[in-house]
CSV table of C-alpha atoms in Angstrom, one decimal:
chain,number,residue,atom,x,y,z
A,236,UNK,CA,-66.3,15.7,-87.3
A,237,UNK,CA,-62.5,14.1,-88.8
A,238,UNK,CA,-63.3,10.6,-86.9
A,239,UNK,CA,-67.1,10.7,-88.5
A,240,UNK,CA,-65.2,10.8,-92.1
A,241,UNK,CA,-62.6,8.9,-91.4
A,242,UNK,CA,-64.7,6.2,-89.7
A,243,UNK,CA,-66.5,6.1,-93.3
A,244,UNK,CA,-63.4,5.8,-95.5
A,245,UNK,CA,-64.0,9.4,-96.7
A,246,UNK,CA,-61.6,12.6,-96.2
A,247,UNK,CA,-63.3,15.8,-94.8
A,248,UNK,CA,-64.4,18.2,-97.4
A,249,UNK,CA,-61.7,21.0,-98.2
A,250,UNK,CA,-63.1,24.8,-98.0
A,251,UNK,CA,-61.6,27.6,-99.3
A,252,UNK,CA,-63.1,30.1,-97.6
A,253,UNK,CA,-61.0,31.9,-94.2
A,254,UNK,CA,-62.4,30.9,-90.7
A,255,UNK,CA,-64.5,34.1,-89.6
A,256,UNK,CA,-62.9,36.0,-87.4
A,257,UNK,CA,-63.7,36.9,-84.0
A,258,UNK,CA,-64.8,40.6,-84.7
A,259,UNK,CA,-67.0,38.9,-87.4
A,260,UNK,CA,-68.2,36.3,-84.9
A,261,UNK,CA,-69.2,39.1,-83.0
A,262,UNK,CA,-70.6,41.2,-85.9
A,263,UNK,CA,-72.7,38.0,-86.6
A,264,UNK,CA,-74.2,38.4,-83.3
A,265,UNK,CA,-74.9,41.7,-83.2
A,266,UNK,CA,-76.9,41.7,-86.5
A,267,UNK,CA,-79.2,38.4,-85.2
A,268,UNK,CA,-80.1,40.5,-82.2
A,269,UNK,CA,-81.2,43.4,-84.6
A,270,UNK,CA,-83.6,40.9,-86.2
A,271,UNK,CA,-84.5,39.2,-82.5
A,272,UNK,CA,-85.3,42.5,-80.8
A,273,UNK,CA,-87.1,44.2,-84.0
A,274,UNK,CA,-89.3,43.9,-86.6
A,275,UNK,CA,-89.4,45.5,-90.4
A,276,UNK,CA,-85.5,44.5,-90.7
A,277,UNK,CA,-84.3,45.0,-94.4
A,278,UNK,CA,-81.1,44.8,-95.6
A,279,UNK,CA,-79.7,46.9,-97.9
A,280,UNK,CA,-76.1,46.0,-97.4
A,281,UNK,CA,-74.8,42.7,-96.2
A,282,UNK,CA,-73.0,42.8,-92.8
A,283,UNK,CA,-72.9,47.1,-93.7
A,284,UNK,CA,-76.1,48.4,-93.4
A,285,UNK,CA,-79.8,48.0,-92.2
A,286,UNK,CA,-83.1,49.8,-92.3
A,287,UNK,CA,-85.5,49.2,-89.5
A,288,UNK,CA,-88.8,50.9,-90.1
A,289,UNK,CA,-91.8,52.0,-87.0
A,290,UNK,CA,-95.2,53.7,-87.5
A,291,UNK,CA,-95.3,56.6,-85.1
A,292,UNK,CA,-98.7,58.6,-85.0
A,293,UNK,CA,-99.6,57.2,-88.5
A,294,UNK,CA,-96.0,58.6,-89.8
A,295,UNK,CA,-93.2,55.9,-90.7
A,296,UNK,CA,-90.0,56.7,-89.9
A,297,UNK,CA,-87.2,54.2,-91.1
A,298,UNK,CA,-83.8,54.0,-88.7
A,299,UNK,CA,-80.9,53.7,-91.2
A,300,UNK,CA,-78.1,51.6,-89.2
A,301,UNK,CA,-75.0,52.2,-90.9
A,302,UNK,CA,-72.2,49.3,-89.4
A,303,UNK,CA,-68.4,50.6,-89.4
A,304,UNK,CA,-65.7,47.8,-90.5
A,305,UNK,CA,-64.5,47.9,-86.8
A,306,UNK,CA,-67.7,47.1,-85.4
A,307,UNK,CA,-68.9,46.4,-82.6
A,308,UNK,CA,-65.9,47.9,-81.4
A,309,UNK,CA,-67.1,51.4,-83.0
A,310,UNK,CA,-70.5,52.0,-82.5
A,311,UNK,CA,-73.2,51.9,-85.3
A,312,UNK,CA,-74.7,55.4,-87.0
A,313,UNK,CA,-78.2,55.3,-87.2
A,314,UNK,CA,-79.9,58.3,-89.3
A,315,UNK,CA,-83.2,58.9,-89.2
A,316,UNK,CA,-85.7,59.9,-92.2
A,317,UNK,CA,-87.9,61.7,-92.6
A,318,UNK,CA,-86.7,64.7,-91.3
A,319,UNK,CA,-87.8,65.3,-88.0
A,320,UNK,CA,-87.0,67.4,-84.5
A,321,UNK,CA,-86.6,65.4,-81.2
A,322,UNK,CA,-84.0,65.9,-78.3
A,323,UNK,CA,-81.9,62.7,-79.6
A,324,UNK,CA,-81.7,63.8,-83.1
A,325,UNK,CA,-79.2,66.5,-84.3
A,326,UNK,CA,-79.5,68.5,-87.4
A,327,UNK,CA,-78.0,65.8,-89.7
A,328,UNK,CA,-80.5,63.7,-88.5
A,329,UNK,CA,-78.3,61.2,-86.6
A,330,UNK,CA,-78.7,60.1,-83.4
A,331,UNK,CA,-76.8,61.4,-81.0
A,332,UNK,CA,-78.7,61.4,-78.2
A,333,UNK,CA,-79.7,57.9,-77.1
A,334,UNK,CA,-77.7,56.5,-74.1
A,335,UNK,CA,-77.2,53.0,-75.9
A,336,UNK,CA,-75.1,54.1,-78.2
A,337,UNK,CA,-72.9,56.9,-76.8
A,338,UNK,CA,-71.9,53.9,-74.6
A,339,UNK,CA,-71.8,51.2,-77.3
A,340,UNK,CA,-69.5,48.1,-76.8
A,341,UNK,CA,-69.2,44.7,-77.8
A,342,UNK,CA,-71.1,43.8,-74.6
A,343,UNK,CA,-73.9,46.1,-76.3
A,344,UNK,CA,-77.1,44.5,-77.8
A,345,UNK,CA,-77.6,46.5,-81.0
A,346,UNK,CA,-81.1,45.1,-81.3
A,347,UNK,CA,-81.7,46.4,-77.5
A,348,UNK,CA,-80.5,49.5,-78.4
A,349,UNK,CA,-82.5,50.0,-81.5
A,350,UNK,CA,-85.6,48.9,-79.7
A,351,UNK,CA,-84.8,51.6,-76.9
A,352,UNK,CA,-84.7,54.4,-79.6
A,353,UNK,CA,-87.9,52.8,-80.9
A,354,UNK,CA,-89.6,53.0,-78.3
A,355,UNK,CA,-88.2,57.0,-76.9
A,356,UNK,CA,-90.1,58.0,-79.9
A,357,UNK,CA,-93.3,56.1,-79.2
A,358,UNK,CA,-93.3,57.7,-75.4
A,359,UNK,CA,-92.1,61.2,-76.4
A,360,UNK,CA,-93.2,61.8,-80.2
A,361,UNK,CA,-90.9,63.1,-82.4
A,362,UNK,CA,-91.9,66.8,-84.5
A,363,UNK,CA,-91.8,65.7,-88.0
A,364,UNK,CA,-90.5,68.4,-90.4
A,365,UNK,CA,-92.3,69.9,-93.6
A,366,UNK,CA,-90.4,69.0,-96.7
A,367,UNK,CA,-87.3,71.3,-97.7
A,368,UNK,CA,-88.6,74.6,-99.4
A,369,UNK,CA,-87.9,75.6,-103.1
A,370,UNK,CA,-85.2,78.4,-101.9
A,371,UNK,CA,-83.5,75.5,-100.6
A,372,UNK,CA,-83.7,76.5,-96.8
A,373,UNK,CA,-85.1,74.9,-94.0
A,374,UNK,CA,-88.1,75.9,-92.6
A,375,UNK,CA,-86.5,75.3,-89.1
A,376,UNK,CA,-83.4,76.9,-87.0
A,377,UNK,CA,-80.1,75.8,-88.0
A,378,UNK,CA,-79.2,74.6,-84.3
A,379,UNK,CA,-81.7,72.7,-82.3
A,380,UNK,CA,-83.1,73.9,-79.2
A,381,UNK,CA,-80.9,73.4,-76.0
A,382,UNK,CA,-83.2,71.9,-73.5
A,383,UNK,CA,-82.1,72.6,-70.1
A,384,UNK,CA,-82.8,70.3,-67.0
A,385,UNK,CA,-82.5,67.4,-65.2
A,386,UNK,CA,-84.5,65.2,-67.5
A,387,UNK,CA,-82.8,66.6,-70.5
A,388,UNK,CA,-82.0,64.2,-72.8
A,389,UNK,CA,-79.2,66.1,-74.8
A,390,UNK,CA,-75.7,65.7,-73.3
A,391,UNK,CA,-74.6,68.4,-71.2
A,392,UNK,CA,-71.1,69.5,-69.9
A,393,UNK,CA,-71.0,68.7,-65.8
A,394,UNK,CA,-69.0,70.8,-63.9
A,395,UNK,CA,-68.7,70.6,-60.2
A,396,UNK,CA,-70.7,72.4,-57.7
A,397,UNK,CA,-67.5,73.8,-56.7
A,398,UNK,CA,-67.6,75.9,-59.9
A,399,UNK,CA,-68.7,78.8,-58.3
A,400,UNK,CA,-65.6,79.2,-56.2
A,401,UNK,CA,-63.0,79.8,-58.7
A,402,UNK,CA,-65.7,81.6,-61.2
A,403,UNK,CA,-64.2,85.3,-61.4
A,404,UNK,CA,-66.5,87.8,-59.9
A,405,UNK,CA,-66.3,90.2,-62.7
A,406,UNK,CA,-66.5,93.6,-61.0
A,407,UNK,CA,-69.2,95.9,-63.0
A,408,UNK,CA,-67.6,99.1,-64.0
A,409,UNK,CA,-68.9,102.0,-62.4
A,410,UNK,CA,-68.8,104.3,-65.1
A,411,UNK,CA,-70.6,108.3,-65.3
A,412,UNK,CA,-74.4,107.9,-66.5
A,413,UNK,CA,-74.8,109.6,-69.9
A,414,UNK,CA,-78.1,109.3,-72.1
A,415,UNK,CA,-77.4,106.4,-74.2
A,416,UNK,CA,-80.3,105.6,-76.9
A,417,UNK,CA,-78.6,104.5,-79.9
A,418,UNK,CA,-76.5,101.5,-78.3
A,419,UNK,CA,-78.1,99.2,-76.7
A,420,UNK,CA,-76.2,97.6,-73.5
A,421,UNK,CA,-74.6,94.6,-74.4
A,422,UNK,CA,-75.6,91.4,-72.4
A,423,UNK,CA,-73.8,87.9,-72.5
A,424,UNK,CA,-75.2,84.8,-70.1
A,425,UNK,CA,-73.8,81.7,-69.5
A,426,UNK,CA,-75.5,78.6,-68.4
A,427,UNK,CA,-73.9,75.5,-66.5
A,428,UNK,CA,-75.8,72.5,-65.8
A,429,UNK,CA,-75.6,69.6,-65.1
A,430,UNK,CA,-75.8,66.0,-62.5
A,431,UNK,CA,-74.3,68.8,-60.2
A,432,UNK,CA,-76.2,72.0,-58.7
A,433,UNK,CA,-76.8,74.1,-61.3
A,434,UNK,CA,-74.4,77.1,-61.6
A,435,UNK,CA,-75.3,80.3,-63.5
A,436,UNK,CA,-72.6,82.9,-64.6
A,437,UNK,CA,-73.7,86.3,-66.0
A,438,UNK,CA,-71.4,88.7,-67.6
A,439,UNK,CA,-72.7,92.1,-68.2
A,440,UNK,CA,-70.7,94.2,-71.1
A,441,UNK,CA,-69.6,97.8,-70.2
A,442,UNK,CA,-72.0,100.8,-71.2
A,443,UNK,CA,-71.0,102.2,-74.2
A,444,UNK,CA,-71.5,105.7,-74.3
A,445,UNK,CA,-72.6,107.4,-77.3
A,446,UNK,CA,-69.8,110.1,-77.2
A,447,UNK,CA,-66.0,109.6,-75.4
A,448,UNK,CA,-65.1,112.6,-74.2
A,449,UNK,CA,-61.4,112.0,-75.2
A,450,UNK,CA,-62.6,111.9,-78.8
A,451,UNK,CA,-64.5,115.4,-78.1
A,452,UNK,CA,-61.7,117.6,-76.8
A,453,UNK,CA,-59.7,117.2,-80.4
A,454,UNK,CA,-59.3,119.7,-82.6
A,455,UNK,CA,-59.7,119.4,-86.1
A,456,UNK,CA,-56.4,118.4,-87.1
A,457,UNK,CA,-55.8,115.8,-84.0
A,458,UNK,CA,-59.1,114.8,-86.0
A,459,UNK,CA,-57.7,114.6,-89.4
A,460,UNK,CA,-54.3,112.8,-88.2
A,461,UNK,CA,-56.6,110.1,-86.2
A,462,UNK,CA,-58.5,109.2,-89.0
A,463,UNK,CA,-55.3,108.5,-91.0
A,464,UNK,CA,-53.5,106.4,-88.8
A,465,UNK,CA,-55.5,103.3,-87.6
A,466,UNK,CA,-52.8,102.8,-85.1
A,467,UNK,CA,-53.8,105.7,-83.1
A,468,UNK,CA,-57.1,104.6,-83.0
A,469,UNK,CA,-56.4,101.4,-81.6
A,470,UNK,CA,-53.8,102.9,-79.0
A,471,UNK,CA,-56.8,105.3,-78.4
A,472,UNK,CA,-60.0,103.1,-78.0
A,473,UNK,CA,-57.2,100.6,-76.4
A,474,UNK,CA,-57.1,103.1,-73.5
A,475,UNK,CA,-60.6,103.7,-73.2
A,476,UNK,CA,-61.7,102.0,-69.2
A,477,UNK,CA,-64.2,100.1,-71.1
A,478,UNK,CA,-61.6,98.4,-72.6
A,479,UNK,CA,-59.2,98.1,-70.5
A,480,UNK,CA,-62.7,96.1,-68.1
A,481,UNK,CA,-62.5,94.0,-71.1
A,482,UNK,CA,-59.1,93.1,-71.1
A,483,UNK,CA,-59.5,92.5,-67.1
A,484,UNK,CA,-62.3,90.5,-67.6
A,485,UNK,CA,-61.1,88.2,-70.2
A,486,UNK,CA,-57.7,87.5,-68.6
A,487,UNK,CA,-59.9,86.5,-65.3
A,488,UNK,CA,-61.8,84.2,-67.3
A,489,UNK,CA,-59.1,82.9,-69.3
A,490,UNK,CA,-57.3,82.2,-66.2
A,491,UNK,CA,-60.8,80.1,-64.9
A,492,UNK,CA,-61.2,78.1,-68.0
A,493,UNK,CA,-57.6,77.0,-67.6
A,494,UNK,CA,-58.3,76.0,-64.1
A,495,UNK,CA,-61.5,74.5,-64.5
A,496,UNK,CA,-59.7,72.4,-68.0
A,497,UNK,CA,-57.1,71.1,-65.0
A,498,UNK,CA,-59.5,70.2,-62.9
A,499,UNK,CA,-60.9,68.2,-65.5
A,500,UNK,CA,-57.9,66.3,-66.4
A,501,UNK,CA,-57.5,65.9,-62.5
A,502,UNK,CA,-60.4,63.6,-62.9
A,503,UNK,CA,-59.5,61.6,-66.1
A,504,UNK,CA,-57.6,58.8,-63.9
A,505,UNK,CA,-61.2,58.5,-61.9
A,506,UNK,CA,-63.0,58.2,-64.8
A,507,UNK,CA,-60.9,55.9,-66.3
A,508,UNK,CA,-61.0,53.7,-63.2
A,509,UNK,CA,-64.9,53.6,-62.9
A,510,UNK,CA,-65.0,53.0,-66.7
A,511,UNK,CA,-62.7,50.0,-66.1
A,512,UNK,CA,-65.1,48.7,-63.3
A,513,UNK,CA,-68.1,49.3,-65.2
A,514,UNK,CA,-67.0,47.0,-68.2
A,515,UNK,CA,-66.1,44.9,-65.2
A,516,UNK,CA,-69.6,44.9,-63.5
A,517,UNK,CA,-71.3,44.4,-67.4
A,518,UNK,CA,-68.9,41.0,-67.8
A,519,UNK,CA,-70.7,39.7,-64.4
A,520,UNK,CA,-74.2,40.8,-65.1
A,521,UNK,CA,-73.4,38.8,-69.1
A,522,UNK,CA,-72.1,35.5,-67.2
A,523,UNK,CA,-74.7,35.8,-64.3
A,524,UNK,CA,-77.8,36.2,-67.5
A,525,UNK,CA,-76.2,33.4,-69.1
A,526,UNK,CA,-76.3,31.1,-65.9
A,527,UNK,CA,-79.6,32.3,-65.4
A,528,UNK,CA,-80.5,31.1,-68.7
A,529,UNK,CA,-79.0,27.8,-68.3
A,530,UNK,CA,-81.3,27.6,-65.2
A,531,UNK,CA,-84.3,28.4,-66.1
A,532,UNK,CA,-83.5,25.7,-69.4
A,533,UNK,CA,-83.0,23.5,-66.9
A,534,UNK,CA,-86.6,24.4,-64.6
A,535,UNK,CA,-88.1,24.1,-68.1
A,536,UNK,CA,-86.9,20.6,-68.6
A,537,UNK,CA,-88.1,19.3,-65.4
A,538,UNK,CA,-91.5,21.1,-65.4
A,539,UNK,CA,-91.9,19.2,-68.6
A,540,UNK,CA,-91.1,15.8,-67.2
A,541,UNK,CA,-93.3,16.4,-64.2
A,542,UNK,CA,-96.7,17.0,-66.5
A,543,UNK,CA,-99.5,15.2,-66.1
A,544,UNK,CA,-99.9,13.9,-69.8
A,545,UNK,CA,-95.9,12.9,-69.0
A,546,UNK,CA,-96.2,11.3,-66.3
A,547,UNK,CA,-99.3,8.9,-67.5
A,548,UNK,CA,-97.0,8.0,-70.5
A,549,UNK,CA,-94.5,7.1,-68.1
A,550,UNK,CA,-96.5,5.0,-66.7
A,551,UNK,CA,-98.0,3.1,-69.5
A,552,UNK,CA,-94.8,2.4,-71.1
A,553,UNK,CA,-93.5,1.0,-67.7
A,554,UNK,CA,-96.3,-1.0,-67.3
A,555,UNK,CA,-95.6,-2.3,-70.6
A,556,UNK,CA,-91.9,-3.2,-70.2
A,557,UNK,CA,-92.9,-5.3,-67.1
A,558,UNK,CA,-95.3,-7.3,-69.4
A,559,UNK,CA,-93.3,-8.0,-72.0
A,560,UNK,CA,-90.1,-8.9,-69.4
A,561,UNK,CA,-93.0,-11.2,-67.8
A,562,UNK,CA,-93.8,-12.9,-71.3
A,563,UNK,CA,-89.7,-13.5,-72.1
A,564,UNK,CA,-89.5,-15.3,-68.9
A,565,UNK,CA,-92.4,-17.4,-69.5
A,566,UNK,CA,-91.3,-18.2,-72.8
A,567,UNK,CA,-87.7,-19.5,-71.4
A,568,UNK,CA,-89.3,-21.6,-68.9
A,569,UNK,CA,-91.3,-22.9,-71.5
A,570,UNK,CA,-88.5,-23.9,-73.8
A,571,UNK,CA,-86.6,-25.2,-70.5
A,572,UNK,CA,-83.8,-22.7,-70.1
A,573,UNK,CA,-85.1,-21.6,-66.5
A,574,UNK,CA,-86.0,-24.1,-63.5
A,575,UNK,CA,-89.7,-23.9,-61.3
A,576,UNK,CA,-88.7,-22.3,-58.2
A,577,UNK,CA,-86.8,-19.6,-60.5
A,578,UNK,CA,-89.5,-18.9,-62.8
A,579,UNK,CA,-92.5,-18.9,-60.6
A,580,UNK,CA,-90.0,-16.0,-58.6
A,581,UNK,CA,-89.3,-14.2,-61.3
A,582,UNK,CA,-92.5,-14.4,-63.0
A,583,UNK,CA,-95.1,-13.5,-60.4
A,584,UNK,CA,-92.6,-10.2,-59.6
A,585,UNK,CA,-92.9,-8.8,-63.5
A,586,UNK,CA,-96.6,-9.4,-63.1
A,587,UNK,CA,-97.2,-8.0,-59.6
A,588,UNK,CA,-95.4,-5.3,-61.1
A,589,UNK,CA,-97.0,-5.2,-64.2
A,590,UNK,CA,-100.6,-5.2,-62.9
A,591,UNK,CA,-99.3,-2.4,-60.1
A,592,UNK,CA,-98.7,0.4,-62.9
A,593,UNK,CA,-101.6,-0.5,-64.8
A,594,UNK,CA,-103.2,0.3,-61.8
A,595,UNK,CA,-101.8,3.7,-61.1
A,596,UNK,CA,-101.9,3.9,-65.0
A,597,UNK,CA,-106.0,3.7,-64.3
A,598,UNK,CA,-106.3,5.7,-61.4
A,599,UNK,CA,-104.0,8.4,-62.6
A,600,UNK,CA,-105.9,8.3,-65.5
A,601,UNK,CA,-109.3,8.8,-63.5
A,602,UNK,CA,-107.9,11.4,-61.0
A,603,UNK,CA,-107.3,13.7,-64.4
A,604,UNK,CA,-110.9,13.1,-65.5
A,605,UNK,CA,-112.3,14.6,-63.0
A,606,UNK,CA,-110.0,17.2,-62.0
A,607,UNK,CA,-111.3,20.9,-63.2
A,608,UNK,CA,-109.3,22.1,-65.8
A,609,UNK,CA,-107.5,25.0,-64.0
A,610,UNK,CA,-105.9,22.4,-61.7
A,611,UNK,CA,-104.7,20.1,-64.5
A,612,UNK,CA,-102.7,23.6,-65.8
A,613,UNK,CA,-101.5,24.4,-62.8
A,614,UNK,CA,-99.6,21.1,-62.3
């Protein structure tokens, strides 16, 4: 672009605005494929933020995509509105859920993403909410339900199917039967699941009775003096075997949540690995889609110089370079630049070749005639 001023006797125009960056390159490219994968794109906020609006059952929702300053290296927040319930939506109404974006990248298409959370609503309809009440609360649980399963959409925790073998067997106390109707027995479960076989972990809480017979045998006074000082309570209920089932209990599972949390640091170096070979494997498939791009363009430019209507044109313009070669020469024999032998050589070859393409000018011309129409678009 210099030379073409220079070359003109004029200096190249001075601009005062900064060369974008790279990150803004990329930023750049990121926000066309928002627009080239979607439709209903508004801007509210230049390069910051962008609403993207579907009908869904005759409700619209509008996708709020909020863009960090590091992005595309941090991934974009979309929010959703109006309030609604769905497995990728969490109680803030962001979306948490969707694949695309919990793995978000500057190798990530944001207007592939966008599209993908577009269209998980359209296959599995979203619950949209009734408007906030006047006391202010919502007319919905404060946590959204945990769906369990394979084909659950919410992130889970995966733990190994070894799990079970370092799971503490808590032993259940065997403790005498009383008649127990004011406290109800205490029951805590656990559920693990994930990519793995599923492992499930319950926990049942010692039977409280409703009377300790170490409280019973007291007198009065050993009554009195318990109830004002707190620390022989504790010592006392400290001592109880329920307790003391407890404390067992929760030292066994402390110990295998510490094991299970090594374990899982054990695996960091693996994970890191197949993360590194997976941003590896997305480079290929990016520079195997672009040369597969560049050759389809290419199949694309031949198919169009092999048409029909192409190739006639071809052929009449040919046919019409030959004649006009065929007059030049005439006219130089004519005005004595050229001798007999050479013209009459020369001349009957332009015009044997001339009268040739006209020929399969015509004939090409006749075979499309009366060709049916399906065959013509199939060539």
């Amino acid at each position: 672009m210099t030379s073409m001023f220079n070359l003109f006797g004029r200096s190249k125009p001075q601009s005062n605005l900064p060369a974008p960056t790279a990150l803004q390159q990329q930023r750049h490219k990121q926000i066309e494929t928002l627009k080239t994968f979607n439709q209903n794109v508004c801007e509210l906020r230049r390069d910051v933020e962008y609403r993207v609006t579907c009908s869904i059952n005759n409700v619209t929702i509008s996708l709020n995509i909020q863009l960090p300053p590091e992005f595309p290296k941090d991934r974009p927040i979309v929010v959703i509105s109006p309030p609604l319930r769905h497995p990728w939506v969490n109680e803030q109404m962001v979306v948490t859920g969707c694949p695309g974006i919990n793995s978000f990248s500057v190798h990530t298409d944001l207007g592939r993403v966008i599209r993908t959370i577009i269209d998980e609503f359209k296959n599995n309809p979203p619950q949209v909410l009734p408007p906030v009440s006047s006391g202010g609360q919502l007319p919905y649980p404060s946590h959204p339900p945990q769906y369990m399963g394979a084909n659950s959409p919410y992130p889970t925790t995966s733990y190994p199917s070894s799990t079970s073998s370092y799971m503490p067997q808590v032993p259940m106390p065997t403790l005498p039967s009383t008649s127990t109707t004011t406290t109800p027995t205490a029951r805590s479960e656990v559920r693990v699941q994930g990519n793995f076989s599923p492992v499930q972990f319950k926990y049942k809480m010692p039977d409280i009775p409703e009377s300790f017979e170490e409280v019973n045998s007291l007198s009065v006074a050993e009554l009195k003096e318990l109830h004002d000082n707190e620390t022989k309570v504790v010592d006392l209920f400290s001592s109880l075997p329920q307790c003391q089932q407890l404390y067992q209990d929760r030292d066994k599972l402390n110990d295998a949540t510490e094991q299970l949390a090594r374990q899982n640091l054990d695996k960091q170096p693996m994970l890191e690995l197949k993360k590194k070979e997976l941003i590896e494997k997305v480079d290929e498939q990016n520079e195997l889609r672009r040369a597969f791009d560049k050759s389809s363009q290419r199949q694309n430019d031949l198919m169009d110089q092999f048409k029909p209507a192409m190739i006639q044109a071809n052929l009449k313009v040919a046919a019409q370079q030959a004649e006009e070669e065929s007059d030049v020469i005439a006219e130089d024999f004519l005005e004595g630049r050229m001798e007999m032998d050479e013209f009459l050589q020369k001349f009957m070859e332009k015009r044997v070749l001339c009268h040739t393409r006209h020929a399969k000018e015509e004939k090409y011309q006749q075979l499309m005639a009366n060709r049916p129409l399906r065959s013509t678009m199939t060539m």
